[in-house]
Tab-separated table of C-alpha atoms in Angstrom:
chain	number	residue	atom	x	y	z
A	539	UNK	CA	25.032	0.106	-5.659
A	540	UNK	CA	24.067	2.813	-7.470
A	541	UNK	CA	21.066	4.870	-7.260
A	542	UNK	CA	19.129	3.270	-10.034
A	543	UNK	CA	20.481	-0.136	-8.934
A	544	UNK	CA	18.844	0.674	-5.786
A	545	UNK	CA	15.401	2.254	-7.460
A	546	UNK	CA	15.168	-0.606	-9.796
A	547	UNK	CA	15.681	-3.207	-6.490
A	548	UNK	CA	12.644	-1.540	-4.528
A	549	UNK	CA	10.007	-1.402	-7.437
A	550	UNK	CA	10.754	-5.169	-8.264
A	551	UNK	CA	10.579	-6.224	-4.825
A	552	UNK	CA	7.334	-4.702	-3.945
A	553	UNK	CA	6.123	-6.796	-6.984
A	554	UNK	CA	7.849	-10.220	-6.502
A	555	UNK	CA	6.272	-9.915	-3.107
A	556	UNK	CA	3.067	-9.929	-4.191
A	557	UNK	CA	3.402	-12.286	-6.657
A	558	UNK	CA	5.395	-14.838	-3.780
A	559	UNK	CA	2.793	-14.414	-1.816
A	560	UNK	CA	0.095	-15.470	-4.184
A	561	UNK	CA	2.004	-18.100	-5.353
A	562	UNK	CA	1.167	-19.639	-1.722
A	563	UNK	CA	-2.170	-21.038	-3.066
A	564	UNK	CA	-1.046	-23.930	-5.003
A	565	UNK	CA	0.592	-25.237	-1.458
A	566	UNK	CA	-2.801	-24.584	0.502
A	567	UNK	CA	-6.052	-26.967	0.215
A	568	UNK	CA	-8.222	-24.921	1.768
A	569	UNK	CA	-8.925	-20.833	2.397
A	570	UNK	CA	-7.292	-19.362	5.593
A	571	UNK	CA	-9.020	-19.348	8.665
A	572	UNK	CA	-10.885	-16.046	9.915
A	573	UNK	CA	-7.961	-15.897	12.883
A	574	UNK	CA	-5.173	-16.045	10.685
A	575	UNK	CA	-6.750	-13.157	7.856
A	576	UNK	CA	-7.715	-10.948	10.967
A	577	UNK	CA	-3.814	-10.878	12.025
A	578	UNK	CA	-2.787	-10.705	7.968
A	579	UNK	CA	-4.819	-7.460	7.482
A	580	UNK	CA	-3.748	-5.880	11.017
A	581	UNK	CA	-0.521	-6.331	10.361
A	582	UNK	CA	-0.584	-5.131	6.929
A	583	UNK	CA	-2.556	-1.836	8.037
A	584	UNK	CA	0.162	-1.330	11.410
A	585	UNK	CA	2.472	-1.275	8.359
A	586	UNK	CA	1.050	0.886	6.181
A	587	UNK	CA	0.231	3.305	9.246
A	588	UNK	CA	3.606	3.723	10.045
A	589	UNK	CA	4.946	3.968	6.663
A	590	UNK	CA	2.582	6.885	5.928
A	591	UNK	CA	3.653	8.566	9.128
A	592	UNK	CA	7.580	8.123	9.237
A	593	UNK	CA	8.371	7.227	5.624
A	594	UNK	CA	6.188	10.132	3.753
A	595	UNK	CA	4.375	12.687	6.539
A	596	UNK	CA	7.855	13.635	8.471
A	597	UNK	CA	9.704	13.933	5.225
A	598	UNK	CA	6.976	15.748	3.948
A	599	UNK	CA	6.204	18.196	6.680
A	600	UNK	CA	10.560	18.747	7.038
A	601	UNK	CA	10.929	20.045	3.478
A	602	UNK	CA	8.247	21.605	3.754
A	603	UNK	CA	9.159	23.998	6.356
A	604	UNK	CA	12.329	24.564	4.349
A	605	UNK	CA	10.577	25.401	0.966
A	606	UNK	CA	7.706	27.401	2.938
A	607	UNK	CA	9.383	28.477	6.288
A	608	UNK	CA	8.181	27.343	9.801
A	609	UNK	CA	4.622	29.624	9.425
A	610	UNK	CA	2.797	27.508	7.085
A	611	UNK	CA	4.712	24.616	6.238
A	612	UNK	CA	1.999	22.130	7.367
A	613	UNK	CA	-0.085	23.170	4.320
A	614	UNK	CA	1.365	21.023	1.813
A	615	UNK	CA	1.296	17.730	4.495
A	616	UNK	CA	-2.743	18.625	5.312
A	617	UNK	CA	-3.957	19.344	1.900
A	618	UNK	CA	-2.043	16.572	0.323
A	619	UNK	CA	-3.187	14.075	2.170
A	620	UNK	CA	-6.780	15.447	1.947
A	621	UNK	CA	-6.272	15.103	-1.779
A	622	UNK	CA	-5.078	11.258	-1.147
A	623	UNK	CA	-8.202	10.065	0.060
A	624	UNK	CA	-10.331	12.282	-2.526
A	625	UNK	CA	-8.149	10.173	-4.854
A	626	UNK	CA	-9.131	6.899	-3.275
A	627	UNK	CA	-12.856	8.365	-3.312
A	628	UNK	CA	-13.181	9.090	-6.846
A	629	UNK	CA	-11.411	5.398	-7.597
A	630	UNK	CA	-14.257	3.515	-5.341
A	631	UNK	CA	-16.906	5.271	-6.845
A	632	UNK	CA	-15.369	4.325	-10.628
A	633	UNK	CA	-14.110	0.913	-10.188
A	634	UNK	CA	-16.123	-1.962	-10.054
A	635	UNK	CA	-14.847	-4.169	-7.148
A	636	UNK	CA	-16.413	-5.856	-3.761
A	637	UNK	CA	-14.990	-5.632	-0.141
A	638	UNK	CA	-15.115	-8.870	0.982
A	639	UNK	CA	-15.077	-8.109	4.369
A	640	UNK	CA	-18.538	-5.821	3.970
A	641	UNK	CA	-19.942	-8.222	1.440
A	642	UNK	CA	-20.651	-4.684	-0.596
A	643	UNK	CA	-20.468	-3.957	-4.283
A	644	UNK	CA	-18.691	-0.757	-4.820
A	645	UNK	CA	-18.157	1.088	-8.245
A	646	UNK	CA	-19.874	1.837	-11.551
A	647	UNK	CA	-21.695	-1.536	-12.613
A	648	UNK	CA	-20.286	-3.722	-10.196
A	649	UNK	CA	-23.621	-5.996	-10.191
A	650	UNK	CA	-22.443	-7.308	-13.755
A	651	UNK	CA	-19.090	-7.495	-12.955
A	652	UNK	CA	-18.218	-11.503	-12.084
A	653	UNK	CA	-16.721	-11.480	-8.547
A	654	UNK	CA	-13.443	-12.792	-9.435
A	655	UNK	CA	-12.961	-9.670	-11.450
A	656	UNK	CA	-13.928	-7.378	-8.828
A	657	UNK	CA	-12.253	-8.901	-5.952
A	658	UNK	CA	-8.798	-8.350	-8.223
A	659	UNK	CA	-9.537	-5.106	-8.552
A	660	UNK	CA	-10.347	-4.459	-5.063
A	661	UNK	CA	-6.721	-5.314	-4.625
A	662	UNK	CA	-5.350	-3.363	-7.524
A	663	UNK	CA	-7.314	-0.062	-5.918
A	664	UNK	CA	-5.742	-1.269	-3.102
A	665	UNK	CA	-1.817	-1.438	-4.611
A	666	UNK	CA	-2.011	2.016	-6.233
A	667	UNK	CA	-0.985	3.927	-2.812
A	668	UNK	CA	1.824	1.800	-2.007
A	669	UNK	CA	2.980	2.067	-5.296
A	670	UNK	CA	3.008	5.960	-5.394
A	671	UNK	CA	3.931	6.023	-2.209
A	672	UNK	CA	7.435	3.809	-2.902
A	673	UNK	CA	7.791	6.126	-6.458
A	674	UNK	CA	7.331	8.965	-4.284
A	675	UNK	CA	10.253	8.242	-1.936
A	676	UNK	CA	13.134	6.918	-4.405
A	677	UNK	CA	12.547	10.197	-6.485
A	678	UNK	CA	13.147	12.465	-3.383
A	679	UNK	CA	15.671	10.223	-2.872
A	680	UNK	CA	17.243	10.825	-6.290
A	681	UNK	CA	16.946	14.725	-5.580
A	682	UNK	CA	18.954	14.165	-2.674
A	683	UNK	CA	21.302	11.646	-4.415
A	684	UNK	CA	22.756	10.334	-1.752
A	685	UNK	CA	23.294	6.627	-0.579
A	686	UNK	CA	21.413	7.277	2.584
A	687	UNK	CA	18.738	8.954	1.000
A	688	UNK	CA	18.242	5.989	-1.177
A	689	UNK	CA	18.822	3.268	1.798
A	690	UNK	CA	15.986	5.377	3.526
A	691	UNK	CA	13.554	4.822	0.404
A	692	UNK	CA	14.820	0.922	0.222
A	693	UNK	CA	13.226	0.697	3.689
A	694	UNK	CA	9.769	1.462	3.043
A	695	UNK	CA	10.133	-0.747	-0.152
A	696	UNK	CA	11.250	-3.579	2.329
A	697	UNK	CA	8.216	-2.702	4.298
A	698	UNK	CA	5.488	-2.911	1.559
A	699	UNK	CA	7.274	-6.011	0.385
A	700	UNK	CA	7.269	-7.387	4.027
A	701	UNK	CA	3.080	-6.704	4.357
A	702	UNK	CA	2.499	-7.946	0.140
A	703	UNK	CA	3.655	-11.503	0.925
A	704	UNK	CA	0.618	-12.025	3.286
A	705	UNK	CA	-1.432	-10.000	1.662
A	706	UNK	CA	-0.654	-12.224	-1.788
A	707	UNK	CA	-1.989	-14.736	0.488
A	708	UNK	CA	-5.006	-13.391	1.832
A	709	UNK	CA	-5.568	-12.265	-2.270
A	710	UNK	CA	-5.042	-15.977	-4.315
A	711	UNK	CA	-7.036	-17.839	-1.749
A	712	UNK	CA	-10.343	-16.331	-2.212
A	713	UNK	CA	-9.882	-15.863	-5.557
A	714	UNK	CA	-9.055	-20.006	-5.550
A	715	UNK	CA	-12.788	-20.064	-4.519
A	716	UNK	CA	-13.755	-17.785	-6.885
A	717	UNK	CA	-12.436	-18.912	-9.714
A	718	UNK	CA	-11.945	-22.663	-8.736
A	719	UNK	CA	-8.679	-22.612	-10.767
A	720	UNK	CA	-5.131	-22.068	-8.271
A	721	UNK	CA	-3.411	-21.009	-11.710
A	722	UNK	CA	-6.085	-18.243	-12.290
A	723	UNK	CA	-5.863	-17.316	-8.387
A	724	UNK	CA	-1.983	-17.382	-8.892
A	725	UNK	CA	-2.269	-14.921	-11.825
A	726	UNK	CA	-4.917	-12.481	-10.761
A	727	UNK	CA	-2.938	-12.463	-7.456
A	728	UNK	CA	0.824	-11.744	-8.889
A	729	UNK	CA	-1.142	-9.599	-11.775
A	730	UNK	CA	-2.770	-7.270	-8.760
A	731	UNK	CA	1.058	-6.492	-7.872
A	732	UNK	CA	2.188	-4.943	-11.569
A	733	UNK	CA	0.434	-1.576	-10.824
A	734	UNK	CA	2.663	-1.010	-7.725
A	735	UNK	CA	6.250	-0.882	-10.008
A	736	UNK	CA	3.869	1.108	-13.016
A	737	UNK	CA	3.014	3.388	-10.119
A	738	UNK	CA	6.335	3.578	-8.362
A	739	UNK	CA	7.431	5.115	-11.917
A	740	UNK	CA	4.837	7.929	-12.055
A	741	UNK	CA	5.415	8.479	-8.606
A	742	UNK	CA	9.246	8.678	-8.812
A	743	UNK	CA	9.332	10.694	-12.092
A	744	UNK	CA	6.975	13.557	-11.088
A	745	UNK	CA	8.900	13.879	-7.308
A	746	UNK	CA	12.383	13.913	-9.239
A	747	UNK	CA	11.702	16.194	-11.653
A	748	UNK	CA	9.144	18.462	-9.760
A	749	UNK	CA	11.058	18.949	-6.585
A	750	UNK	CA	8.795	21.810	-5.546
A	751	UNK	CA	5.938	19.067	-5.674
A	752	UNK	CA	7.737	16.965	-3.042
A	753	UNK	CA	5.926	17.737	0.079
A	754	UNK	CA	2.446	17.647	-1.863
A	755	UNK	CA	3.248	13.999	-3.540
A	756	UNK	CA	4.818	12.815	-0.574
A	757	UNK	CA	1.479	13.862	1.644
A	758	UNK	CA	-0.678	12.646	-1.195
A	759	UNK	CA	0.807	9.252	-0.670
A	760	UNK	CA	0.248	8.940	2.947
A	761	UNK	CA	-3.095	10.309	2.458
A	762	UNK	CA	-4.030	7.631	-0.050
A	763	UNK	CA	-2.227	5.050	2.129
A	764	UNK	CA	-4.243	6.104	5.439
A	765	UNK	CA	-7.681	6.196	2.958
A	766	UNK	CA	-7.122	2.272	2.191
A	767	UNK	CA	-6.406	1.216	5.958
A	768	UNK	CA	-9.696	2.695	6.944
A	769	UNK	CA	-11.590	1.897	3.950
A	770	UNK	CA	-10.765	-1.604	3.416
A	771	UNK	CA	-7.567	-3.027	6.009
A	772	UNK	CA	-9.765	-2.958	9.122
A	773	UNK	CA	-13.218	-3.303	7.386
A	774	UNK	CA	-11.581	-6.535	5.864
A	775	UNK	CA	-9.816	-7.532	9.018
A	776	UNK	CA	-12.946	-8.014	11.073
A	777	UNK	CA	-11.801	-6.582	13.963
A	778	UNK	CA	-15.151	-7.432	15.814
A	779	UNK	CA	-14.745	-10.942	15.530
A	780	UNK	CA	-10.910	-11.105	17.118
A	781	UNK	CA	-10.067	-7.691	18.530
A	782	UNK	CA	-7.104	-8.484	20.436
A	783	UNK	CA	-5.614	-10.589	17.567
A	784	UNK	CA	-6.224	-7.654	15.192
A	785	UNK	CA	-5.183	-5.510	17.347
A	786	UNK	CA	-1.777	-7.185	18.033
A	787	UNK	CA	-1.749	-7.466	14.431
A	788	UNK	CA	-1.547	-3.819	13.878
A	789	UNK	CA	0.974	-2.621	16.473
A	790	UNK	CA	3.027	-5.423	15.711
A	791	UNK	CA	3.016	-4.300	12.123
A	792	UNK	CA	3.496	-0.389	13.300
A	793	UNK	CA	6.202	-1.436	15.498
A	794	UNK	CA	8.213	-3.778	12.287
A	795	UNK	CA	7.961	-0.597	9.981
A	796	UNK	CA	8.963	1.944	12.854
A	797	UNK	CA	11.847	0.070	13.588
A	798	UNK	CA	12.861	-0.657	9.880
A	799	UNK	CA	12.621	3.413	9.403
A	800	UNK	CA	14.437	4.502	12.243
A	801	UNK	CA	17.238	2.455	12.850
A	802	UNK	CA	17.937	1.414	9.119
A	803	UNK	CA	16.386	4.262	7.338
């Protein structure tokens, strides 16, 4: 496959993820239990953990050190991912959306915002990251040009896909209950997933052209990645309520994407 093949295959499938997994609603009658979205969100923050860590903060602090030498190349990983969350920041503060696991209204006029509006846009705040982040990786990959370069970047797409499904779940059901309407949950849910390819393209165009940018972006990424598993992930998971499922949900997840980035990436 070629390197576009493979580029093309990793922003789709981060999407059709999504979109699978919201398409679970029509097959469900009622929400999911409290259990079962506790282990969802855990899992889907262990993922995103180790993504930002193996996937974007090792790649990022290694060319680093060759652009910058060994005295300072940890500048680029530390301030980019500093910038990440500032990122993340200035989105909360601008978007009108609700954290469902806080019960909190976040963003400019969120009162007159109707909820199923701002829960989809929770999750679109939420897909930005993982979008850059999978943008990020196929254009270092494309620098590199080389079939394991891009079979490294395909692994953190397979990753993101792997946590979307569930998380297309835990999306379309409460927007069922918001909306009352399993083809408006469907739609909001698989519609949540388009910025993640949109994205993956800024993402991958400003790492393949800029390579001197490549540590930053790639830091930037984990940075926005890591703001979203604190801000939301474990807020959302309710961690209080079933710690050791949580819990298990999140090194099981670390464990799936540490183990899909070393031994196929």
């Amino acid at each position: 496959m070629s390197g576009a093949g493979y580029t093309a295959l990793g922003f789709v499938l981060i999407f059709v993820a999504t979109a699978a997994g919201a398409a679970v609603v029509f097959f469900f009658k009622k929400d999911i239990s409290p259990r079962v979205n506790t282990l969802i969100l855990g899992f889907a923050a262990g993922i995103m953990i180790a993504a930002s860590i193996w996937s974007l903060i090792v790649p990022s602090l290694e060319g680093a050190e060759q652009t910058y030498g060994e005295d300072i190349y940890w500048i680029p990983a530390a301030v980019g991912i500093i910038v990440g969350g500032i990122f993340l920041t200035v989105l909360d503060k601008l978007v009108p959306h609700f954290h469902s696991g806080t019960s909190e209204n976040e963003g400019k006029n969120a009162a007159n915002v109707n909820m199923s509006t701002k829960l989809f846009l929770a999750v679109t705040i939420h897909n930005i990251p993982e979008g850059l982040a999978a943008g990020v990786v196929f254009g270092a990959a494309a620098v590199v040009g080389t079939e394991a370069a891009y079979l490294s970047a395909l692994v953190l797409a397979i990753g993101m896909a792997v946590q979307n499904f569930p998380e297309g779940i835990a999306v379309a059901l409460p927007l069922h209950a918001a909306t009352g309407s399993k083809v408006k949950a469907f739609l909001y849910g698989a519609a949540s997933g388009i910025v993640e390819p949109v994205f993956a393209l800024v993402g991958y165009f400003l790492t393949s052209f800029v390579e001197v940018l490549q540590p930053w972006l790639l830091a930037f990424a984990a940075g926005a990645m890591l703001f979203v598993v604190a801000e939301d992930l474990i807020p959302d998971a309710k961690l209080q309520d079933n710690p050791h499922l949580g819990t298990w949900g999140v090194v099981a997840g670390f464990v799936l994407m540490m183990v899909l980035d070393v031994v196929l990436g």
